[in-house]
mmCIF file with all atom_site columns, C-alpha atoms in Angstrom:
data_model
loop_
_atom_site.group_PDB
_atom_site.id
_atom_site.type_symbol
_atom_site.label_atom_id
_atom_site.label_alt_id
_atom_site.label_comp_id
_atom_site.label_asym_id
_atom_site.label_entity_id
_atom_site.label_seq_id
_atom_site.pdbx_PDB_ins_code
_atom_site.Cartn_x
_atom_site.Cartn_y
_atom_site.Cartn_z
_atom_site.occupancy
_atom_site.B_iso_or_equiv
_atom_site.pdbx_formal_charge
_atom_site.auth_seq_id
_atom_site.auth_comp_id
_atom_site.auth_asym_id
_atom_site.auth_atom_id
_atom_site.pdbx_PDB_model_num
ATOM 1   C CA . MET D 1 1   ? 0.000   0.000  0.000   1.00 38.00 ? 1   MET D CA 1
ATOM 2   C CA . THR D 1 2   ? 1.283   3.470  -0.876  1.00 38.00 ? 2   THR D CA 1
ATOM 3   C CA . THR D 1 3   ? 0.991   6.048  1.864   1.00 40.00 ? 3   THR D CA 1
ATOM 4   C CA . VAL D 1 4   ? 0.352   9.726  1.453   1.00 40.00 ? 4   VAL D CA 1
ATOM 5   C CA . PRO D 1 5   ? 3.155   12.033 2.648   1.00 42.00 ? 5   PRO D CA 1
ATOM 6   C CA . GLY D 1 6   ? 2.323   13.367 6.086   1.00 42.00 ? 6   GLY D CA 1
ATOM 7   C CA . ALA D 1 7   ? 0.391   10.285 7.147   1.00 43.00 ? 7   ALA D CA 1
ATOM 8   C CA . ARG D 1 8   ? 1.504   9.156  10.555  1.00 42.00 ? 8   ARG D CA 1
ATOM 9   C CA . ARG D 1 9   ? 2.726   5.636  11.191  1.00 39.00 ? 9   ARG D CA 1
ATOM 10  C CA . GLY D 1 10  ? 0.108   3.096  12.111  1.00 42.00 ? 10  GLY D CA 1
ATOM 11  C CA . SER D 1 11  ? -2.519  4.968  10.119  1.00 40.00 ? 11  SER D CA 1
ATOM 12  C CA . PRO D 1 12  ? -1.553  4.730  6.436   1.00 39.00 ? 12  PRO D CA 1
ATOM 13  C CA . ARG D 1 13  ? -3.787  6.364  3.873   1.00 38.00 ? 13  ARG D CA 1
ATOM 14  C CA . ARG D 1 14  ? -3.939  5.234  0.289   1.00 35.00 ? 14  ARG D CA 1
ATOM 15  C CA . ALA D 1 15  ? -2.446  7.567  -2.270  1.00 35.00 ? 15  ALA D CA 1
ATOM 16  C CA . PRO D 1 16  ? -4.984  8.896  -4.770  1.00 36.00 ? 16  PRO D CA 1
ATOM 17  C CA . HIS D 1 17  ? -4.958  7.505  -8.294  1.00 33.00 ? 17  HIS D CA 1
ATOM 18  C CA . LEU D 1 18  ? -5.166  10.664 -10.352 1.00 33.00 ? 18  LEU D CA 1
ATOM 19  C CA . HIS D 1 19  ? -5.286  9.152  -13.834 1.00 37.00 ? 19  HIS D CA 1
ATOM 20  C CA . LEU D 1 20  ? -8.148  6.699  -13.426 1.00 33.00 ? 20  LEU D CA 1
ATOM 21  C CA . PRO D 1 21  ? -11.280 7.144  -15.547 1.00 40.00 ? 21  PRO D CA 1
ATOM 22  C CA . ARG D 1 22  ? -13.998 9.083  -13.720 1.00 42.00 ? 22  ARG D CA 1
ATOM 23  C CA . SER D 1 23  ? -16.151 5.987  -13.194 1.00 39.00 ? 23  SER D CA 1
ATOM 24  C CA . GLU D 1 24  ? -13.351 4.346  -11.206 1.00 41.00 ? 24  GLU D CA 1
ATOM 25  C CA . THR D 1 25  ? -12.753 7.326  -8.906  1.00 42.00 ? 25  THR D CA 1
ATOM 26  C CA . THR D 1 26  ? -15.985 6.847  -7.012  1.00 40.00 ? 26  THR D CA 1
ATOM 27  C CA . SER D 1 27  ? -16.079 4.950  -3.761  1.00 41.00 ? 27  SER D CA 1
ATOM 28  C CA . PRO D 1 28  ? -16.036 1.139  -4.175  1.00 38.00 ? 28  PRO D CA 1
ATOM 29  C CA . THR D 1 29  ? -19.275 0.973  -2.223  1.00 39.00 ? 29  THR D CA 1
ATOM 30  C CA . PRO D 1 30  ? -21.205 4.039  -3.351  1.00 43.00 ? 30  PRO D CA 1
ATOM 31  C CA . GLN D 1 31  ? -24.058 5.230  -1.231  1.00 46.00 ? 31  GLN D CA 1
ATOM 32  C CA . THR D 1 32  ? -27.234 6.522  -2.786  1.00 45.00 ? 32  THR D CA 1
ATOM 33  C CA . PRO D 1 33  ? -27.787 10.198 -1.874  1.00 49.00 ? 33  PRO D CA 1
ATOM 34  C CA . PRO D 1 34  ? -31.062 11.108 -0.105  1.00 50.00 ? 34  PRO D CA 1
ATOM 35  C CA . ASP D 1 35  ? -32.535 12.478 -3.342  1.00 53.00 ? 35  ASP D CA 1
ATOM 36  C CA . ASN D 1 36  ? -32.159 8.958  -4.832  1.00 54.00 ? 36  ASN D CA 1
ATOM 37  C CA . SER D 1 37  ? -29.771 10.142 -7.539  1.00 56.00 ? 37  SER D CA 1
ATOM 38  C CA . SER D 1 38  ? -27.134 7.569  -8.282  1.00 56.00 ? 38  SER D CA 1
ATOM 39  C CA . PRO D 1 39  ? -23.399 8.050  -8.718  1.00 60.00 ? 39  PRO D CA 1
ATOM 40  C CA . ALA D 1 40  ? -22.267 8.817  -12.243 1.00 56.00 ? 40  ALA D CA 1
ATOM 41  C CA . THR D 1 41  ? -20.697 6.258  -14.496 1.00 59.00 ? 41  THR D CA 1
ATOM 42  C CA . GLY D 1 42  ? -18.249 6.871  -17.304 1.00 62.00 ? 42  GLY D CA 1
ATOM 43  C CA . ASP D 1 43  ? -17.762 10.542 -18.112 1.00 68.00 ? 43  ASP D CA 1
ATOM 44  C CA . GLU D 1 44  ? -21.135 11.683 -16.790 1.00 71.00 ? 44  GLU D CA 1
ATOM 45  C CA . PRO D 1 45  ? -20.949 14.341 -14.074 1.00 77.00 ? 45  PRO D CA 1
ATOM 46  C CA . ASP D 1 46  ? -21.592 12.981 -10.610 1.00 88.00 ? 46  ASP D CA 1
ATOM 47  C CA . SER D 1 47  ? -24.267 15.154 -8.985  1.00 88.00 ? 47  SER D CA 1
ATOM 48  C CA . ARG D 1 48  ? -22.781 14.457 -5.550  1.00 93.00 ? 48  ARG D CA 1
ATOM 49  C CA . PHE D 1 49  ? -19.745 16.628 -6.401  1.00 92.00 ? 49  PHE D CA 1
ATOM 50  C CA . PRO D 1 50  ? -20.929 19.978 -7.823  1.00 93.00 ? 50  PRO D CA 1
ATOM 51  C CA . TYR D 1 51  ? -17.649 21.762 -7.050  1.00 91.00 ? 51  TYR D CA 1
ATOM 52  C CA . GLY D 1 52  ? -15.603 19.061 -8.741  1.00 92.00 ? 52  GLY D CA 1
ATOM 53  C CA . ASN D 1 53  ? -17.982 19.165 -11.688 1.00 92.00 ? 53  ASN D CA 1
ATOM 54  C CA . LEU D 1 54  ? -17.456 22.903 -12.040 1.00 90.00 ? 54  LEU D CA 1
ATOM 55  C CA . LEU D 1 55  ? -13.690 22.382 -12.149 1.00 90.00 ? 55  LEU D CA 1
ATOM 56  C CA . PHE D 1 56  ? -14.215 19.564 -14.647 1.00 92.00 ? 56  PHE D CA 1
ATOM 57  C CA . ALA D 1 57  ? -16.183 22.010 -16.852 1.00 90.00 ? 57  ALA D CA 1
ATOM 58  C CA . LEU D 1 58  ? -13.432 24.644 -16.513 1.00 89.00 ? 58  LEU D CA 1
ATOM 59  C CA . THR D 1 59  ? -10.816 22.063 -17.456 1.00 91.00 ? 59  THR D CA 1
ATOM 60  C CA . ALA D 1 60  ? -12.838 21.048 -20.512 1.00 92.00 ? 60  ALA D CA 1
ATOM 61  C CA . HIS D 1 61  ? -13.172 24.719 -21.464 1.00 91.00 ? 61  HIS D CA 1
ATOM 62  C CA . VAL D 1 62  ? -9.416  25.252 -21.151 1.00 93.00 ? 62  VAL D CA 1
ATOM 63  C CA . SER D 1 63  ? -8.681  22.062 -23.106 1.00 94.00 ? 63  SER D CA 1
ATOM 64  C CA . THR D 1 64  ? -10.884 23.058 -26.024 1.00 94.00 ? 64  THR D CA 1
ATOM 65  C CA . SER D 1 65  ? -10.010 26.757 -26.090 1.00 93.00 ? 65  SER D CA 1
ATOM 66  C CA . THR D 1 66  ? -8.009  28.132 -28.997 1.00 91.00 ? 66  THR D CA 1
ATOM 67  C CA . ASP D 1 67  ? -7.427  31.543 -27.425 1.00 92.00 ? 67  ASP D CA 1
ATOM 68  C CA . GLU D 1 68  ? -4.828  32.007 -24.700 1.00 93.00 ? 68  GLU D CA 1
ATOM 69  C CA . ARG D 1 69  ? -6.926  34.808 -23.226 1.00 91.00 ? 69  ARG D CA 1
ATOM 70  C CA . GLU D 1 70  ? -9.758  32.345 -22.638 1.00 91.00 ? 70  GLU D CA 1
ATOM 71  C CA . VAL D 1 71  ? -7.285  30.013 -20.941 1.00 94.00 ? 71  VAL D CA 1
ATOM 72  C CA . ALA D 1 72  ? -5.961  32.843 -18.754 1.00 94.00 ? 72  ALA D CA 1
ATOM 73  C CA . ALA D 1 73  ? -9.431  33.697 -17.457 1.00 91.00 ? 73  ALA D CA 1
ATOM 74  C CA . PRO D 1 74  ? -10.039 30.553 -15.363 1.00 92.00 ? 74  PRO D CA 1
ATOM 75  C CA . LEU D 1 75  ? -6.366  30.520 -14.337 1.00 94.00 ? 75  LEU D CA 1
ATOM 76  C CA . HIS D 1 76  ? -6.918  33.984 -12.886 1.00 94.00 ? 76  HIS D CA 1
ATOM 77  C CA . GLN D 1 77  ? -9.952  32.678 -10.980 1.00 92.00 ? 77  GLN D CA 1
ATOM 78  C CA . VAL D 1 78  ? -7.872  29.883 -9.494  1.00 94.00 ? 78  VAL D CA 1
ATOM 79  C CA . LEU D 1 79  ? -4.677  31.815 -8.768  1.00 95.00 ? 79  LEU D CA 1
ATOM 80  C CA . ASP D 1 80  ? -5.858  35.245 -7.601  1.00 94.00 ? 80  ASP D CA 1
ATOM 81  C CA . GLY D 1 81  ? -4.154  35.837 -4.255  1.00 93.00 ? 81  GLY D CA 1
ATOM 82  C CA . ASN D 1 82  ? -7.146  37.487 -2.590  1.00 93.00 ? 82  ASN D CA 1
ATOM 83  C CA . ASP D 1 83  ? -10.225 35.696 -3.841  1.00 93.00 ? 83  ASP D CA 1
ATOM 84  C CA . GLY D 1 84  ? -8.952  32.850 -6.027  1.00 94.00 ? 84  GLY D CA 1
ATOM 85  C CA . LEU D 1 85  ? -9.830  29.213 -5.663  1.00 95.00 ? 85  LEU D CA 1
ATOM 86  C CA . LEU D 1 86  ? -6.480  28.236 -4.107  1.00 96.00 ? 86  LEU D CA 1
ATOM 87  C CA . THR D 1 87  ? -6.796  30.986 -1.495  1.00 97.00 ? 87  THR D CA 1
ATOM 88  C CA . ARG D 1 88  ? -10.344 29.953 -0.622  1.00 97.00 ? 88  ARG D CA 1
ATOM 89  C CA . LEU D 1 89  ? -9.387  26.278 -0.588  1.00 97.00 ? 89  LEU D CA 1
ATOM 90  C CA . ALA D 1 90  ? -6.560  27.070 1.841   1.00 98.00 ? 90  ALA D CA 1
ATOM 91  C CA . GLU D 1 91  ? -9.105  28.879 4.045   1.00 98.00 ? 91  GLU D CA 1
ATOM 92  C CA . LEU D 1 92  ? -11.338 25.790 3.927   1.00 98.00 ? 92  LEU D CA 1
ATOM 93  C CA . PHE D 1 93  ? -8.461  23.600 5.114   1.00 98.00 ? 93  PHE D CA 1
ATOM 94  C CA . ASP D 1 94  ? -7.587  26.116 7.838   1.00 98.00 ? 94  ASP D CA 1
ATOM 95  C CA . ALA D 1 95  ? -11.196 26.060 9.071   1.00 98.00 ? 95  ALA D CA 1
ATOM 96  C CA . ALA D 1 96  ? -11.219 22.252 9.064   1.00 98.00 ? 96  ALA D CA 1
ATOM 97  C CA . ALA D 1 97  ? -7.910  22.261 10.963  1.00 97.00 ? 97  ALA D CA 1
ATOM 98  C CA . GLU D 1 98  ? -9.489  24.471 13.634  1.00 97.00 ? 98  GLU D CA 1
ATOM 99  C CA . LYS D 1 99  ? -12.394 22.030 13.952  1.00 96.00 ? 99  LYS D CA 1
ATOM 100 C CA . ALA D 1 100 ? -9.927  19.155 14.369  1.00 95.00 ? 100 ALA D CA 1
ATOM 101 C CA . ARG D 1 101 ? -7.926  21.129 16.975  1.00 92.00 ? 101 ARG D CA 1
ATOM 102 C CA . ALA D 1 102 ? -11.110 21.497 19.001  1.00 93.00 ? 102 ALA D CA 1
ATOM 103 C CA . HIS D 1 103 ? -11.050 17.705 19.472  1.00 91.00 ? 103 HIS D CA 1
ATOM 104 C CA . ASP D 1 104 ? -7.414  17.532 20.619  1.00 87.00 ? 104 ASP D CA 1
ATOM 105 C CA . ARG D 1 105 ? -7.727  16.690 24.317  1.00 83.00 ? 105 ARG D CA 1
ATOM 106 C CA . ASN D 1 106 ? -4.058  15.850 24.968  1.00 80.00 ? 106 ASN D CA 1
ATOM 107 C CA . ASP D 1 107 ? -5.205  12.462 26.287  1.00 74.00 ? 107 ASP D CA 1
ATOM 108 C CA . GLY D 1 108 ? -2.706  10.364 24.344  1.00 65.00 ? 108 GLY D CA 1
ATOM 109 C CA . ASP D 1 109 ? -4.986  9.936  21.340  1.00 72.00 ? 109 ASP D CA 1
ATOM 110 C CA . ASP D 1 110 ? -3.224  12.028 18.737  1.00 86.00 ? 110 ASP D CA 1
ATOM 111 C CA . ASP D 1 111 ? -5.682  11.624 15.845  1.00 91.00 ? 111 ASP D CA 1
ATOM 112 C CA . ALA D 1 112 ? -7.094  15.140 16.203  1.00 92.00 ? 112 ALA D CA 1
ATOM 113 C CA . PHE D 1 113 ? -3.620  16.640 16.562  1.00 91.00 ? 113 PHE D CA 1
ATOM 114 C CA . TYR D 1 114 ? -2.291  14.920 13.427  1.00 93.00 ? 114 TYR D CA 1
ATOM 115 C CA . LEU D 1 115 ? -5.436  15.652 11.439  1.00 95.00 ? 115 LEU D CA 1
ATOM 116 C CA . ALA D 1 116 ? -5.206  19.351 12.342  1.00 95.00 ? 116 ALA D CA 1
ATOM 117 C CA . LYS D 1 117 ? -1.521  19.373 11.409  1.00 95.00 ? 117 LYS D CA 1
ATOM 118 C CA . ASP D 1 118 ? -2.183  17.639 8.055   1.00 97.00 ? 118 ASP D CA 1
ATOM 119 C CA . LEU D 1 119 ? -4.926  20.121 7.205   1.00 98.00 ? 119 LEU D CA 1
ATOM 120 C CA . ALA D 1 120 ? -2.866  23.158 8.240   1.00 98.00 ? 120 ALA D CA 1
ATOM 121 C CA . ASP D 1 121 ? 0.100   21.856 6.220   1.00 98.00 ? 121 ASP D CA 1
ATOM 122 C CA . ALA D 1 122 ? -2.149  21.419 3.178   1.00 98.00 ? 122 ALA D CA 1
ATOM 123 C CA . ALA D 1 123 ? -3.368  25.009 3.552   1.00 98.00 ? 123 ALA D CA 1
ATOM 124 C CA . THR D 1 124 ? 0.218   26.226 3.686   1.00 98.00 ? 124 THR D CA 1
ATOM 125 C CA . ARG D 1 125 ? 1.143   24.250 0.559   1.00 98.00 ? 125 ARG D CA 1
ATOM 126 C CA . LEU D 1 126 ? -1.886  25.634 -1.307  1.00 98.00 ? 126 LEU D CA 1
ATOM 127 C CA . ARG D 1 127 ? -0.927  29.199 -0.406  1.00 97.00 ? 127 ARG D CA 1
ATOM 128 C CA . GLY D 1 128 ? 2.656   28.538 -1.518  1.00 97.00 ? 128 GLY D CA 1
ATOM 129 C CA . LEU D 1 129 ? 1.444   27.105 -4.797  1.00 97.00 ? 129 LEU D CA 1
ATOM 130 C CA . GLY D 1 130 ? -0.679  30.208 -5.364  1.00 96.00 ? 130 GLY D CA 1
ATOM 131 C CA . GLU D 1 131 ? 2.303   32.444 -4.618  1.00 96.00 ? 131 GLU D CA 1
ATOM 132 C CA . ASP D 1 132 ? 4.511   30.458 -6.999  1.00 97.00 ? 132 ASP D CA 1
ATOM 133 C CA . LEU D 1 133 ? 1.968   30.628 -9.827  1.00 97.00 ? 133 LEU D CA 1
ATOM 134 C CA . HIS D 1 134 ? 0.372   34.064 -9.319  1.00 95.00 ? 134 HIS D CA 1
ATOM 135 C CA . VAL D 1 135 ? 1.721   35.469 -12.617 1.00 96.00 ? 135 VAL D CA 1
ATOM 136 C CA . VAL D 1 136 ? 0.611   32.497 -14.743 1.00 96.00 ? 136 VAL D CA 1
ATOM 137 C CA . PRO D 1 137 ? -2.497  34.217 -16.197 1.00 95.00 ? 137 PRO D CA 1
ATOM 138 C CA . GLU D 1 138 ? -0.416  37.140 -17.468 1.00 94.00 ? 138 GLU D CA 1
ATOM 139 C CA . ARG D 1 139 ? 2.216   34.756 -18.822 1.00 95.00 ? 139 ARG D CA 1
ATOM 140 C CA . MET D 1 140 ? -0.504  32.798 -20.655 1.00 95.00 ? 140 MET D CA 1
ATOM 141 C CA . VAL D 1 141 ? -1.834  36.005 -22.226 1.00 93.00 ? 141 VAL D CA 1
ATOM 142 C CA . ALA D 1 142 ? 1.708   36.902 -23.280 1.00 93.00 ? 142 ALA D CA 1
ATOM 143 C CA . LEU D 1 143 ? 1.724   33.722 -25.403 1.00 93.00 ? 143 LEU D CA 1
ATOM 144 C CA . ALA D 1 144 ? -1.200  35.031 -27.462 1.00 88.00 ? 144 ALA D CA 1
ATOM 145 C CA . SER D 1 145 ? -0.785  36.934 -30.684 1.00 81.00 ? 145 SER D CA 1
ATOM 146 C CA . PRO D 1 146 ? -0.872  40.677 -30.028 1.00 75.00 ? 146 PRO D CA 1
ATOM 147 C CA . SER D 1 147 ? -4.390  42.060 -30.168 1.00 67.00 ? 147 SER D CA 1
ATOM 148 C CA . PRO D 1 148 ? -4.590  45.749 -29.246 1.00 63.00 ? 148 PRO D CA 1
ATOM 149 C CA . SER D 1 149 ? -8.322  45.775 -29.949 1.00 67.00 ? 149 SER D CA 1
ATOM 150 C CA . GLN D 1 150 ? -8.952  43.079 -27.332 1.00 63.00 ? 150 GLN D CA 1
ATOM 151 C CA . PRO D 1 151 ? -6.862  43.670 -24.165 1.00 62.00 ? 151 PRO D CA 1
ATOM 152 C CA . TRP D 1 152 ? -6.981  40.946 -21.556 1.00 57.00 ? 152 TRP D CA 1
ATOM 153 C CA . ARG D 1 153 ? -9.044  41.504 -18.457 1.00 63.00 ? 153 ARG D CA 1
ATOM 154 C CA . PRO D 1 154 ? -9.338  39.142 -15.511 1.00 62.00 ? 154 PRO D CA 1
ATOM 155 C CA . PHE D 1 155 ? -12.241 36.734 -15.755 1.00 54.00 ? 155 PHE D CA 1
ATOM 156 C CA . GLN D 1 156 ? -15.592 37.922 -14.500 1.00 55.00 ? 156 GLN D CA 1
ATOM 157 C CA . PRO D 1 157 ? -18.271 35.373 -13.482 1.00 52.00 ? 157 PRO D CA 1
ATOM 158 C CA . GLY D 1 158 ? -20.770 34.572 -16.191 1.00 50.00 ? 158 GLY D CA 1
ATOM 159 C CA . VAL D 1 159 ? -18.425 35.464 -19.075 1.00 47.00 ? 159 VAL D CA 1
ATOM 160 C CA . MET D 1 160 ? -17.339 31.972 -20.080 1.00 54.00 ? 160 MET D CA 1
ATOM 161 C CA . ALA D 1 161 ? -19.956 30.193 -22.175 1.00 53.00 ? 161 ALA D CA 1
ATOM 162 C CA . GLY D 1 162 ? -20.534 26.556 -21.341 1.00 52.00 ? 162 GLY D CA 1
ATOM 163 C CA . VAL D 1 163 ? -19.331 26.800 -17.744 1.00 56.00 ? 163 VAL D CA 1
ATOM 164 C CA . PRO D 1 164 ? -22.055 26.678 -15.107 1.00 57.00 ? 164 PRO D CA 1
ATOM 165 C CA . GLY D 1 165 ? -22.374 29.916 -13.159 1.00 62.00 ? 165 GLY D CA 1
ATOM 166 C CA . GLY D 1 166 ? -24.104 28.765 -9.979  1.00 62.00 ? 166 GLY D CA 1
ATOM 167 C CA . LEU D 1 167 ? -23.204 25.906 -7.721  1.00 57.00 ? 167 LEU D CA 1
ATOM 168 C CA . PRO D 1 168 ? -25.815 23.633 -6.230  1.00 55.00 ? 168 PRO D CA 1
ATOM 169 C CA . ALA D 1 169 ? -25.346 22.702 -2.611  1.00 53.00 ? 169 ALA D CA 1
ATOM 170 C CA . PRO D 1 170 ? -23.342 19.517 -2.186  1.00 50.00 ? 170 PRO D CA 1
ATOM 171 C CA . THR D 1 171 ? -25.101 16.432 -0.888  1.00 51.00 ? 171 THR D CA 1
ATOM 172 C CA . PRO D 1 172 ? -23.857 16.141 2.713   1.00 50.00 ? 172 PRO D CA 1
ATOM 173 C CA . GLY D 1 173 ? -22.391 12.922 3.976   1.00 50.00 ? 173 GLY D CA 1
ATOM 174 C CA . HIS D 1 174 ? -21.809 11.261 0.636   1.00 49.00 ? 174 HIS D CA 1
ATOM 175 C CA . ALA D 1 175 ? -18.215 12.087 -0.152  1.00 46.00 ? 175 ALA D CA 1
ATOM 176 C CA . PRO D 1 176 ? -15.907 9.093  -0.337  1.00 44.00 ? 176 PRO D CA 1
#
């Protein structure tokens, strides 16, 4: 079994398989959500993961785009240091780390301590990644042919056709 870096001894976690087809990334024993929708198979979006589906749509948009400016737009949304996806994701991990710290009772059971540390470390790595890549949108635009009539502007919600604008609430309790 492959362990994830940061996992403590005695509690190995399986490393994710990033290149598996979407149908194989679901839990081996999927649960049916309360609304009786079933997990997706093949390349169908899985309604249990609206945030992942939005990123899947953005990735498809980037993959099919022929204009570097269109590619730079979602990169800006991900990498913006104040409101970008990586910044907000780091905040999510920080909040989860705080919840885990609340369960650390210093009673010899270190699960809460290690979970909080893993989450805080992940938040730090996400922030570092954002700092390392913060100029990527501008660099992507620089690859485009000069177009003085169409200067690049950071992506504004609702501008990209084919990418859903609103996010449905996730189905609680059904993540793998």
